[in-house]
Each structure stands twice: as C-alpha cells, then as structure tokens.
PDB file of C-alpha atoms in Angstrom:
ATOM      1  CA  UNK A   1       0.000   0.000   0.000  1.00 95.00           C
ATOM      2  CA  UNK A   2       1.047   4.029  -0.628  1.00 97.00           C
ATOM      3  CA  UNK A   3       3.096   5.116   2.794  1.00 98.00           C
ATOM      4  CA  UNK A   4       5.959   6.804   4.254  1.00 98.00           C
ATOM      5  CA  UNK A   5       7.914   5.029   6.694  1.00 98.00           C
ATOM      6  CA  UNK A   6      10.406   7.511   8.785  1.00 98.00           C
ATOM      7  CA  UNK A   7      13.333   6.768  10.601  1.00 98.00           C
ATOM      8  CA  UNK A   8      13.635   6.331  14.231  1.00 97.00           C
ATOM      9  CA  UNK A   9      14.035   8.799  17.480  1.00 98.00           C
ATOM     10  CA  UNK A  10      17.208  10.548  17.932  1.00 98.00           C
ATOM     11  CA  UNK A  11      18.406  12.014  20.701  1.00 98.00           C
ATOM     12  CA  UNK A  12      20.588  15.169  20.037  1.00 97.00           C
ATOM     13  CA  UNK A  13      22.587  17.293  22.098  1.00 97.00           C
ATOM     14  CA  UNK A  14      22.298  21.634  21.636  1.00 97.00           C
ATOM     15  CA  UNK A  15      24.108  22.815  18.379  1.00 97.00           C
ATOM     16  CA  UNK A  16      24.426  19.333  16.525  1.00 98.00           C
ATOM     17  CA  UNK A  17      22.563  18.066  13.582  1.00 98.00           C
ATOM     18  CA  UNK A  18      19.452  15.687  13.012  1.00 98.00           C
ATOM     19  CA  UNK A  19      18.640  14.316   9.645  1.00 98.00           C
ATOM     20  CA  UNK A  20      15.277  12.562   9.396  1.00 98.00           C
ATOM     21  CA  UNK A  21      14.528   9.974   6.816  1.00 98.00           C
ATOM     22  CA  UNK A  22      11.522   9.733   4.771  1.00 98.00           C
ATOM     23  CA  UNK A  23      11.236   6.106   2.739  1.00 98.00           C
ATOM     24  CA  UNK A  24       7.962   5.932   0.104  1.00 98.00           C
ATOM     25  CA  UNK A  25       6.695   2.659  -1.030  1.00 97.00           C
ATOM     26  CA  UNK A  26       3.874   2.035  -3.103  1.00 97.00           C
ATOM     27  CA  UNK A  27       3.888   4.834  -5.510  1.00 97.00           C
ATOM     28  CA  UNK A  28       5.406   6.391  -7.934  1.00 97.00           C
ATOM     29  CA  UNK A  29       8.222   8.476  -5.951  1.00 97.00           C
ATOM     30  CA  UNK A  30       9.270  10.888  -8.262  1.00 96.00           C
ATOM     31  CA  UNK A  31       5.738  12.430  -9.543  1.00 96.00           C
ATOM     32  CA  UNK A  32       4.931  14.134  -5.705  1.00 96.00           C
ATOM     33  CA  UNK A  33       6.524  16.358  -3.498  1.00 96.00           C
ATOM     34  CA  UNK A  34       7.396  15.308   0.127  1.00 98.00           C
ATOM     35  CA  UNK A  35       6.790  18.208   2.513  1.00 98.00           C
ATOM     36  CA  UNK A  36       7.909  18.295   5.899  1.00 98.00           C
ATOM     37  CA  UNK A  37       6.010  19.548   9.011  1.00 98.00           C
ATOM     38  CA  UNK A  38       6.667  19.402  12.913  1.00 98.00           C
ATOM     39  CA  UNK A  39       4.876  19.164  16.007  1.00 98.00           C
ATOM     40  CA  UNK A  40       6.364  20.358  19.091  1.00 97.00           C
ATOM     41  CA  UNK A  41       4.997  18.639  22.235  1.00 96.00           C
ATOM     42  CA  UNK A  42       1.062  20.065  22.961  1.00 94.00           C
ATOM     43  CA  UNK A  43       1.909  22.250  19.886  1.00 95.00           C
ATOM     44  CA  UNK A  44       0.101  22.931  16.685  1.00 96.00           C
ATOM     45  CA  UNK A  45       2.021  21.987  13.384  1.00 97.00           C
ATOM     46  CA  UNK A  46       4.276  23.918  11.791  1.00 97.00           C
ATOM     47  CA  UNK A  47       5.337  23.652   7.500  1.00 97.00           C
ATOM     48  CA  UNK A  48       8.942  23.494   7.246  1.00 97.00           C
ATOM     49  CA  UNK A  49       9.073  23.206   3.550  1.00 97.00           C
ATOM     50  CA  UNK A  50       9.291  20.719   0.392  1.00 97.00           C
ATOM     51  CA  UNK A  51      11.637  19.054  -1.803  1.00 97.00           C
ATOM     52  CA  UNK A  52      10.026  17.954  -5.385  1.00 96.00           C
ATOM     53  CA  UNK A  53      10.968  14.353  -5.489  1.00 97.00           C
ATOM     54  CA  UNK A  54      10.975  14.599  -9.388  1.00 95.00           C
ATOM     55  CA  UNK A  55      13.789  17.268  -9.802  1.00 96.00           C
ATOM     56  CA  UNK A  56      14.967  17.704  -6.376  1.00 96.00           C
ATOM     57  CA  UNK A  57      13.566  21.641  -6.085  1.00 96.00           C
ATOM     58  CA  UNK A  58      13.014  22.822  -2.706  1.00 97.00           C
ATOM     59  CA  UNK A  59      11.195  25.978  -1.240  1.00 96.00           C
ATOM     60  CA  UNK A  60      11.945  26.158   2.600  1.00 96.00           C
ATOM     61  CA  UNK A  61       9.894  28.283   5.281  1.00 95.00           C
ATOM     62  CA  UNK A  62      11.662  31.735   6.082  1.00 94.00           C
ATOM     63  CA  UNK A  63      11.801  30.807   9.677  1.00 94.00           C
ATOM     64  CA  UNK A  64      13.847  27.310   8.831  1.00 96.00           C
ATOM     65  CA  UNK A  65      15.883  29.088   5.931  1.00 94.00           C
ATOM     66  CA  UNK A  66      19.671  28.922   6.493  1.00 95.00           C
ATOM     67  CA  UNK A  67      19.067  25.896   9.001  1.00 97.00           C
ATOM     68  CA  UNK A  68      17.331  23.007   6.702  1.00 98.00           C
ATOM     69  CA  UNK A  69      18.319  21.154   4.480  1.00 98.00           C
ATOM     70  CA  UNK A  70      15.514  18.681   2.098  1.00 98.00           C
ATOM     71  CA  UNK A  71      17.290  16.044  -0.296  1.00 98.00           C
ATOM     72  CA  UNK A  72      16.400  13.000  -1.740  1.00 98.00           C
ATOM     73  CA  UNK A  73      17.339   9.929  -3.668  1.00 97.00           C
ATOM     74  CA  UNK A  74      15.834   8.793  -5.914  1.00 97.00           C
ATOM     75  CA  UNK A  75      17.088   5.121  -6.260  1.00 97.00           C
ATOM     76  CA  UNK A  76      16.564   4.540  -3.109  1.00 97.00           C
ATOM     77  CA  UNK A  77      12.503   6.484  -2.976  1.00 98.00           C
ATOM     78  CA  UNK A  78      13.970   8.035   0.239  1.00 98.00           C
ATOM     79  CA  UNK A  79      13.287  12.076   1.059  1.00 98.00           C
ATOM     80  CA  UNK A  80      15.516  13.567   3.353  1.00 98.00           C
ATOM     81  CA  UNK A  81      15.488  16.725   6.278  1.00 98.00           C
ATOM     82  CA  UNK A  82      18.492  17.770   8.009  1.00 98.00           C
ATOM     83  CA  UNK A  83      18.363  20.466  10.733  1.00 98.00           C
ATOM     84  CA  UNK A  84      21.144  22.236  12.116  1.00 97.00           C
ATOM     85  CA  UNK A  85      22.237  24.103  14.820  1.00 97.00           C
ATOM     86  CA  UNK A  86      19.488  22.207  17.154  1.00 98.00           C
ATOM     87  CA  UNK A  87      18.485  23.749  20.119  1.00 97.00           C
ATOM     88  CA  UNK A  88      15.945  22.783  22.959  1.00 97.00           C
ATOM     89  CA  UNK A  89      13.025  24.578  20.797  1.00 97.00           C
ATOM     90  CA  UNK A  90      13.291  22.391  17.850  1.00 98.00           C
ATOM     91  CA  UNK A  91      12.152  19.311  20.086  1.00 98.00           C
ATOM     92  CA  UNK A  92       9.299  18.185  18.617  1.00 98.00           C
ATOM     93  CA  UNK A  93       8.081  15.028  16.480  1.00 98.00           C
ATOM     94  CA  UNK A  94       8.847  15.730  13.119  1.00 98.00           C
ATOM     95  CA  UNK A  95       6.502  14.081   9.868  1.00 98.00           C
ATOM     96  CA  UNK A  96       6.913  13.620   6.305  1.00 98.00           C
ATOM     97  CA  UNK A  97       4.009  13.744   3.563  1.00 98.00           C
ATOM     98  CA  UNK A  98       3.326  13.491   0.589  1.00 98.00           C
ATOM     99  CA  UNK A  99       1.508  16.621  -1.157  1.00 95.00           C
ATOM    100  CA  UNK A 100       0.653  19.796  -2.967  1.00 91.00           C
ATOM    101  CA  UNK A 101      -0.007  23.013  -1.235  1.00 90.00           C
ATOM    102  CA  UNK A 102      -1.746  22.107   1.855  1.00 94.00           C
ATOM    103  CA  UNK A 103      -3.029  19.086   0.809  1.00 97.00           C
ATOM    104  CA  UNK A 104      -1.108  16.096   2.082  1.00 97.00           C
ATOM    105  CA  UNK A 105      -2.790  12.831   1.362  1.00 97.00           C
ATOM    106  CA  UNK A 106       0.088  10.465   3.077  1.00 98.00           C
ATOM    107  CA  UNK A 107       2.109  11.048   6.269  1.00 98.00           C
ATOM    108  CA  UNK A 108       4.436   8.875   7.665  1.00 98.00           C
ATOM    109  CA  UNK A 109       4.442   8.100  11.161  1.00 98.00           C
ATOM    110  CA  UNK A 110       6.690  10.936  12.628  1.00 98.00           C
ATOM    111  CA  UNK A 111       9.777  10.710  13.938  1.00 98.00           C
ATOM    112  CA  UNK A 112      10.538  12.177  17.738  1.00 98.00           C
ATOM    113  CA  UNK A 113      13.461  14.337  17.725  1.00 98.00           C
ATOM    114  CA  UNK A 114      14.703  15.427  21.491  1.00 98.00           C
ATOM    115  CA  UNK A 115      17.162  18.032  21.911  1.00 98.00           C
ATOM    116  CA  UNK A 116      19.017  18.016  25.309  1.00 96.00           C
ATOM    117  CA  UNK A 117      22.268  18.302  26.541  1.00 92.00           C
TER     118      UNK A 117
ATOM    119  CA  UNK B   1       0.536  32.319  16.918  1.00 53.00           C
ATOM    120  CA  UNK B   2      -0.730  30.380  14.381  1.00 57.00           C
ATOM    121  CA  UNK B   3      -2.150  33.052  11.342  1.00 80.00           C
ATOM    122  CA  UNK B   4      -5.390  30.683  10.798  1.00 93.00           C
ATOM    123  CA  UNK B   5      -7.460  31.123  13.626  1.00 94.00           C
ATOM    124  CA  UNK B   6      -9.153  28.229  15.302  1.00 96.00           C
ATOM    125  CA  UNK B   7     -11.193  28.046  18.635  1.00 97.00           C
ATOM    126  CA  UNK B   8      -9.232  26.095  21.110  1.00 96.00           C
ATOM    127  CA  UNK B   9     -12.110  23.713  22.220  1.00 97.00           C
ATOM    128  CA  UNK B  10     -15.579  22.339  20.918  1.00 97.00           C
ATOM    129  CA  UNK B  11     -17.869  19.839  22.864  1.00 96.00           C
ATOM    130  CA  UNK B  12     -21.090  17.723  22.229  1.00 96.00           C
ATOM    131  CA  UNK B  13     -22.829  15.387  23.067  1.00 96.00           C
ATOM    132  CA  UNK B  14     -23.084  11.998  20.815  1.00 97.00           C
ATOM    133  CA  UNK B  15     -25.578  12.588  18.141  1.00 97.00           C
ATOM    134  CA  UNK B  16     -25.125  16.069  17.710  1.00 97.00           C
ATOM    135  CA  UNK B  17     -23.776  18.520  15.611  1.00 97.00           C
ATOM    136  CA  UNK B  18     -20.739  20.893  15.758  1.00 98.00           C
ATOM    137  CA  UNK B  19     -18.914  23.206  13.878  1.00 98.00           C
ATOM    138  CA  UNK B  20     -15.270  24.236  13.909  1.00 98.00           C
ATOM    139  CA  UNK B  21     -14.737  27.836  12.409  1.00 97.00           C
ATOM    140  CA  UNK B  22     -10.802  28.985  10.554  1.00 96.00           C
ATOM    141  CA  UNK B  23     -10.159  31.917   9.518  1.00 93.00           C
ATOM    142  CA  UNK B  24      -7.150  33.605   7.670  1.00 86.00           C
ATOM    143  CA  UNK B  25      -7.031  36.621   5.007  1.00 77.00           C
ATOM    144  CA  UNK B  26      -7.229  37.364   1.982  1.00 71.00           C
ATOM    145  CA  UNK B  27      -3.595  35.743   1.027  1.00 73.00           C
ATOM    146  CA  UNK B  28      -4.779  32.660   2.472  1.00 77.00           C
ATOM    147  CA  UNK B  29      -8.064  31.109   3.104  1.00 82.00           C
ATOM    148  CA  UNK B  30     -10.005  33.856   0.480  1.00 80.00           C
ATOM    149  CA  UNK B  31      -7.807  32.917  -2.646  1.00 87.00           C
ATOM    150  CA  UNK B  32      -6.738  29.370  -1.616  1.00 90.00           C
ATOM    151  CA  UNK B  33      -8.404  26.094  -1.140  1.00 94.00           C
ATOM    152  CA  UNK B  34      -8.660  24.674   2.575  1.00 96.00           C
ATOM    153  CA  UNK B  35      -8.140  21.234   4.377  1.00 97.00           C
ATOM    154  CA  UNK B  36      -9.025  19.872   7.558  1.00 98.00           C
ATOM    155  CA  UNK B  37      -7.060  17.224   9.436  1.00 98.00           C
ATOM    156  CA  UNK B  38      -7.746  15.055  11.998  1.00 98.00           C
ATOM    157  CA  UNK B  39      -5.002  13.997  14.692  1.00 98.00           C
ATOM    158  CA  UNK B  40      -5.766  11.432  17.439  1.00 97.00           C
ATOM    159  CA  UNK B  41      -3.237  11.431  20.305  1.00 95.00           C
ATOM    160  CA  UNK B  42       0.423   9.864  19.492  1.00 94.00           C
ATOM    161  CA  UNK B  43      -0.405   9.015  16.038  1.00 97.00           C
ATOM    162  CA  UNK B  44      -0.045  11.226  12.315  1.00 98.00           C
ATOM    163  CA  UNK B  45      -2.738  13.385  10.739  1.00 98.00           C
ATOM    164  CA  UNK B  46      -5.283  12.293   8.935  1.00 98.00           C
ATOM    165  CA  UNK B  47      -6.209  14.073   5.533  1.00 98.00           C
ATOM    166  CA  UNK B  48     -10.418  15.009   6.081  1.00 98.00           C
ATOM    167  CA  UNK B  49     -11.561  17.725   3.981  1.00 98.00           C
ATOM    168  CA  UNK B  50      -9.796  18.842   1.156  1.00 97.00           C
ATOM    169  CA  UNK B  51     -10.191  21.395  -1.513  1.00 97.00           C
ATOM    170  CA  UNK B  52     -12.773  23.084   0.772  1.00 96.00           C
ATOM    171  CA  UNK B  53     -15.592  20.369   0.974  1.00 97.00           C
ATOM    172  CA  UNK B  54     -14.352  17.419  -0.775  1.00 98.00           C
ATOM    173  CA  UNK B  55     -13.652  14.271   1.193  1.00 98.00           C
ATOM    174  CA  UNK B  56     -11.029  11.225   0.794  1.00 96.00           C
ATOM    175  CA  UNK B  57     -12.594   8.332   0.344  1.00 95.00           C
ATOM    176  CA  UNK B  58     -13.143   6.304   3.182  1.00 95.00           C
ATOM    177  CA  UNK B  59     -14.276   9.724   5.350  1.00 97.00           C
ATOM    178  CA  UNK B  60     -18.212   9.105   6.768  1.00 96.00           C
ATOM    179  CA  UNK B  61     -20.422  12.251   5.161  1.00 96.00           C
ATOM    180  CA  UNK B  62     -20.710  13.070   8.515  1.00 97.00           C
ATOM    181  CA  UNK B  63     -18.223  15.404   7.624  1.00 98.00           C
ATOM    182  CA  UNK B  64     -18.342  18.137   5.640  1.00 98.00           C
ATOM    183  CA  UNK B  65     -16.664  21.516   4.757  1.00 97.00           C
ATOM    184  CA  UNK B  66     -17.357  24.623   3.420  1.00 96.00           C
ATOM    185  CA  UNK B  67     -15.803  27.757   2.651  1.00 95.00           C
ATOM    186  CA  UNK B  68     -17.224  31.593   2.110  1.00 93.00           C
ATOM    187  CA  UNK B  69     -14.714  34.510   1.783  1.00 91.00           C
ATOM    188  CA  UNK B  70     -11.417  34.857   4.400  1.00 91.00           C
ATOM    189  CA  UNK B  71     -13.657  32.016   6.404  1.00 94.00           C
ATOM    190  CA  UNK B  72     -13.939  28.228   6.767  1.00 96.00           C
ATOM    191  CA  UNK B  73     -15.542  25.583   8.528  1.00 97.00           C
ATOM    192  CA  UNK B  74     -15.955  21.827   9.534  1.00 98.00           C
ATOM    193  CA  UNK B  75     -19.170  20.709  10.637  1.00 98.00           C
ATOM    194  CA  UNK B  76     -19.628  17.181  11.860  1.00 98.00           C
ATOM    195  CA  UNK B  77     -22.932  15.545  12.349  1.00 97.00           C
ATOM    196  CA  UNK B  78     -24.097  12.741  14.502  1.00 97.00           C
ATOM    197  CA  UNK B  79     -21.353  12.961  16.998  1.00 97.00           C
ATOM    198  CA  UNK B  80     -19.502  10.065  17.860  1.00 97.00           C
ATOM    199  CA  UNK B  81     -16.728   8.947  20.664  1.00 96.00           C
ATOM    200  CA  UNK B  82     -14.605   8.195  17.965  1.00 96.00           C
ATOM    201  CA  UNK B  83     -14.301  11.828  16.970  1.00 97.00           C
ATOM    202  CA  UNK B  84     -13.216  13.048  19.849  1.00 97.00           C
ATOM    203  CA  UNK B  85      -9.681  14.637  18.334  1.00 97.00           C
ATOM    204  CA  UNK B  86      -7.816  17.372  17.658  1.00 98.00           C
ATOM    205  CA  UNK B  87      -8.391  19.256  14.220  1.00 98.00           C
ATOM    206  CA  UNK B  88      -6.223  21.397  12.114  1.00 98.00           C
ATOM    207  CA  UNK B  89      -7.507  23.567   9.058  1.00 97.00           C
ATOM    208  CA  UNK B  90      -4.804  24.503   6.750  1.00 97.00           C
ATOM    209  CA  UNK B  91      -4.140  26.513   3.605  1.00 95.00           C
ATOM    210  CA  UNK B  92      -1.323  27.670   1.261  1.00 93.00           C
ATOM    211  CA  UNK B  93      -0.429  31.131   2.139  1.00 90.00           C
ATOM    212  CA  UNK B  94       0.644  33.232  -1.197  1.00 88.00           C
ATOM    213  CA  UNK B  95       2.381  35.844   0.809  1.00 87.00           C
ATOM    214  CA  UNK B  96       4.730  33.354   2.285  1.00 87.00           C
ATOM    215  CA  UNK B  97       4.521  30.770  -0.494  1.00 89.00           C
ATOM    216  CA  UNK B  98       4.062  28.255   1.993  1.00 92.00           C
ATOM    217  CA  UNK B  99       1.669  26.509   4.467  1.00 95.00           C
ATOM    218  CA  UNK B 100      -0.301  27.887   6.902  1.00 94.00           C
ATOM    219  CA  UNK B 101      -1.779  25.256  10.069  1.00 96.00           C
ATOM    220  CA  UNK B 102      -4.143  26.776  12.332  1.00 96.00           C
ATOM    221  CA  UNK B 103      -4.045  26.256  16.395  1.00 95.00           C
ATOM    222  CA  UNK B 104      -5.872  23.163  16.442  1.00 97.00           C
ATOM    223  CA  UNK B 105      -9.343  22.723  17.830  1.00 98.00           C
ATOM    224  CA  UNK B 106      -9.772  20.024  20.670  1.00 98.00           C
ATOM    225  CA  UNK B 107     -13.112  18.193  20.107  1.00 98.00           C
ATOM    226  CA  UNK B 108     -14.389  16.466  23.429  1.00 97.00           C
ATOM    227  CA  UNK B 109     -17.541  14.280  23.231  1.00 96.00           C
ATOM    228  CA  UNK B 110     -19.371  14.974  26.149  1.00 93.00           C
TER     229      UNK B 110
END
C-alpha cells in the first residue's frame, strides 16, 4: 500500500545536527513532493518546507531558511530533512508527507526528535 | 501564533452537531483552497476535507466543509466517541509561499 515510513528517534545534544529519513513505497516516488512539518509537544504543526521528489527543487519556510536542508534519492525512494544548529526549541516530532499546497494525502508516522544536553 | 485562527475547544454530546470555524485573510483562506485534518493522540494526521468540501474516500459524510470569503468551517454531524480529536484547518499562504496550520481545535464528546 502508498506510505511513508520515517526513521527512528534521535536524541541530540544543543548545536548538533538531526537528519530525518523519509522512505515511500507504493507509488510512484518521483511524480509528488514530500513536505515536511513538525509538532512540538502540545503544539500545533508547523510547515517546514518541500523538496520535489521529481527534480529535487526545494522551497523552505523563512523561519527554517539557512538551518534546513531537504534532499532526496531517488534510487533509493527516500526524502531527506536535516536540521542544524538544534536547540531545545526544535524538540518536537517531526513528519513527512506526501503533497501539494496544503493538501497532504500520506504522512508517515513521525519521527521524535529530542534536543538536550 | 498560528495566522489561521481556530477556537481552542468544541464539545457535544453523541448525536449532535458541531462546527469548527478557521479563519485567515485574503492571502490565504479567500484565494486558496482549505483542508481539515484530523489527529488522534500519538499518532499522524489524517487528511479530512480537502479542496474546501471534498472528502477522501473512506471519510463518513458526517463530515463536511465549506468555505465563504477569508472564512472556513468543519461541521460534523451525529457525533460520535470516535471523533473526539484534535483538528487542524490549513491553507497555502501566497504571501509566504508556503503553508499555513491553524491552532488546532480540541473536540471532546461529552
């Protein structure tokens, strides 16, 4: 069936890097975007941005700009997120999907990122 | 401060109806579509509503959406236990070129 299987919790300390992966099975990879949003703990969610799977093109929030980083490879139907310079406010569960716009028909399961030294 | 506005809370009782109200400007809801998502506790969203009032297959028409100006809303009849959630509108913000969540609205049924 279509999903988006993400990769496990990590556990990071202040100022290091996280990258989250995003695996899609069941469709055709390259013909959707993957967007990525997060949820910090009691939190609403928040867009971070989205790579187009097809050509690799990504538009990033302002807020996230300079910080994230959206890749993906195609052999492997895997999209990418790596965020930098973590700190205690970026602790949240972050989630993949698969979309246009606002309209995100898949998500994968999330993936629980914890920032603490 | 999410820029879609959503009322924190909604109750009722099983069987009845309730509405949840969003609302954004002009950039937003009034010249984009909208889409409602349902989260339950620990687990992913869950597409509902999209392009204003259409919905996924496999979504009861006990839920619908609609749309008029800067404005949207989610109505859900015959309340169940099952819908007790939280719900997220959302919409593509032209300003920002990107996506807009609102606060989340808590549904309890009473």
């Amino acid at each position: 069936q279509v999903q988006l299987v993400q990769s496990g919790a990590e556990v990071k300390e202040p100022g290091a890097s996280v990258k989250v992966s995003c695996k899609a099975s069941g469709y055709s990879f390259s013909t959707y975007a993957v967007h990525w949003v997060r949820q910090a703990p009691g939190q609403s969610l928040e867009w971070m941005g989205w790579i187009n799977a097809g050509n690799g093109n990504t538009k990033y929030s302002q807020k996230f700009q300079g910080r994230v980083t959206m890749t993906r490879d195609t052999s492997a139907n895997t999209a990418y997120m790596e965020l930098n310079s973590l700190r205690s406010e970026d602790s949240a569960v972050y989630y993949c999907a698969r979309g246009t716009a606002a309209h995100f028909d898949i998500w994968g399961q999330g993936t629980l990122v914890t920032v603490s030294s | 401060q999410s820029v879609l506005t959503q009322p924190p809370s909604a109750s009722g009782a099983p069987g009845q109806r309730v509405t949840i109200s969003c609302s954004g400007g002009s950039s937003k809801i009034g010249n984009n579509y909208v889409y409602w998502y349902k989260q339950l506790p620990g687990t992913a969203p869950k597409l509902l509503i999209y392009t204003n009032n259409q919905r996924p297959s496999g979504v009861p028409d006990r839920f619908s959406g609609s749309k008029s100006g800067t404005s949207a809303s989610l109505a859900i009849s015959g309340l169940r236990s099952e819908d007790e959630a939280d719900y997220y509108c959302a919409a593509w913000d032209d300003s920002l070129s990107g996506v807009l969540f609102g606060g989340g609205t808590k549904l309890t049924v009473l």
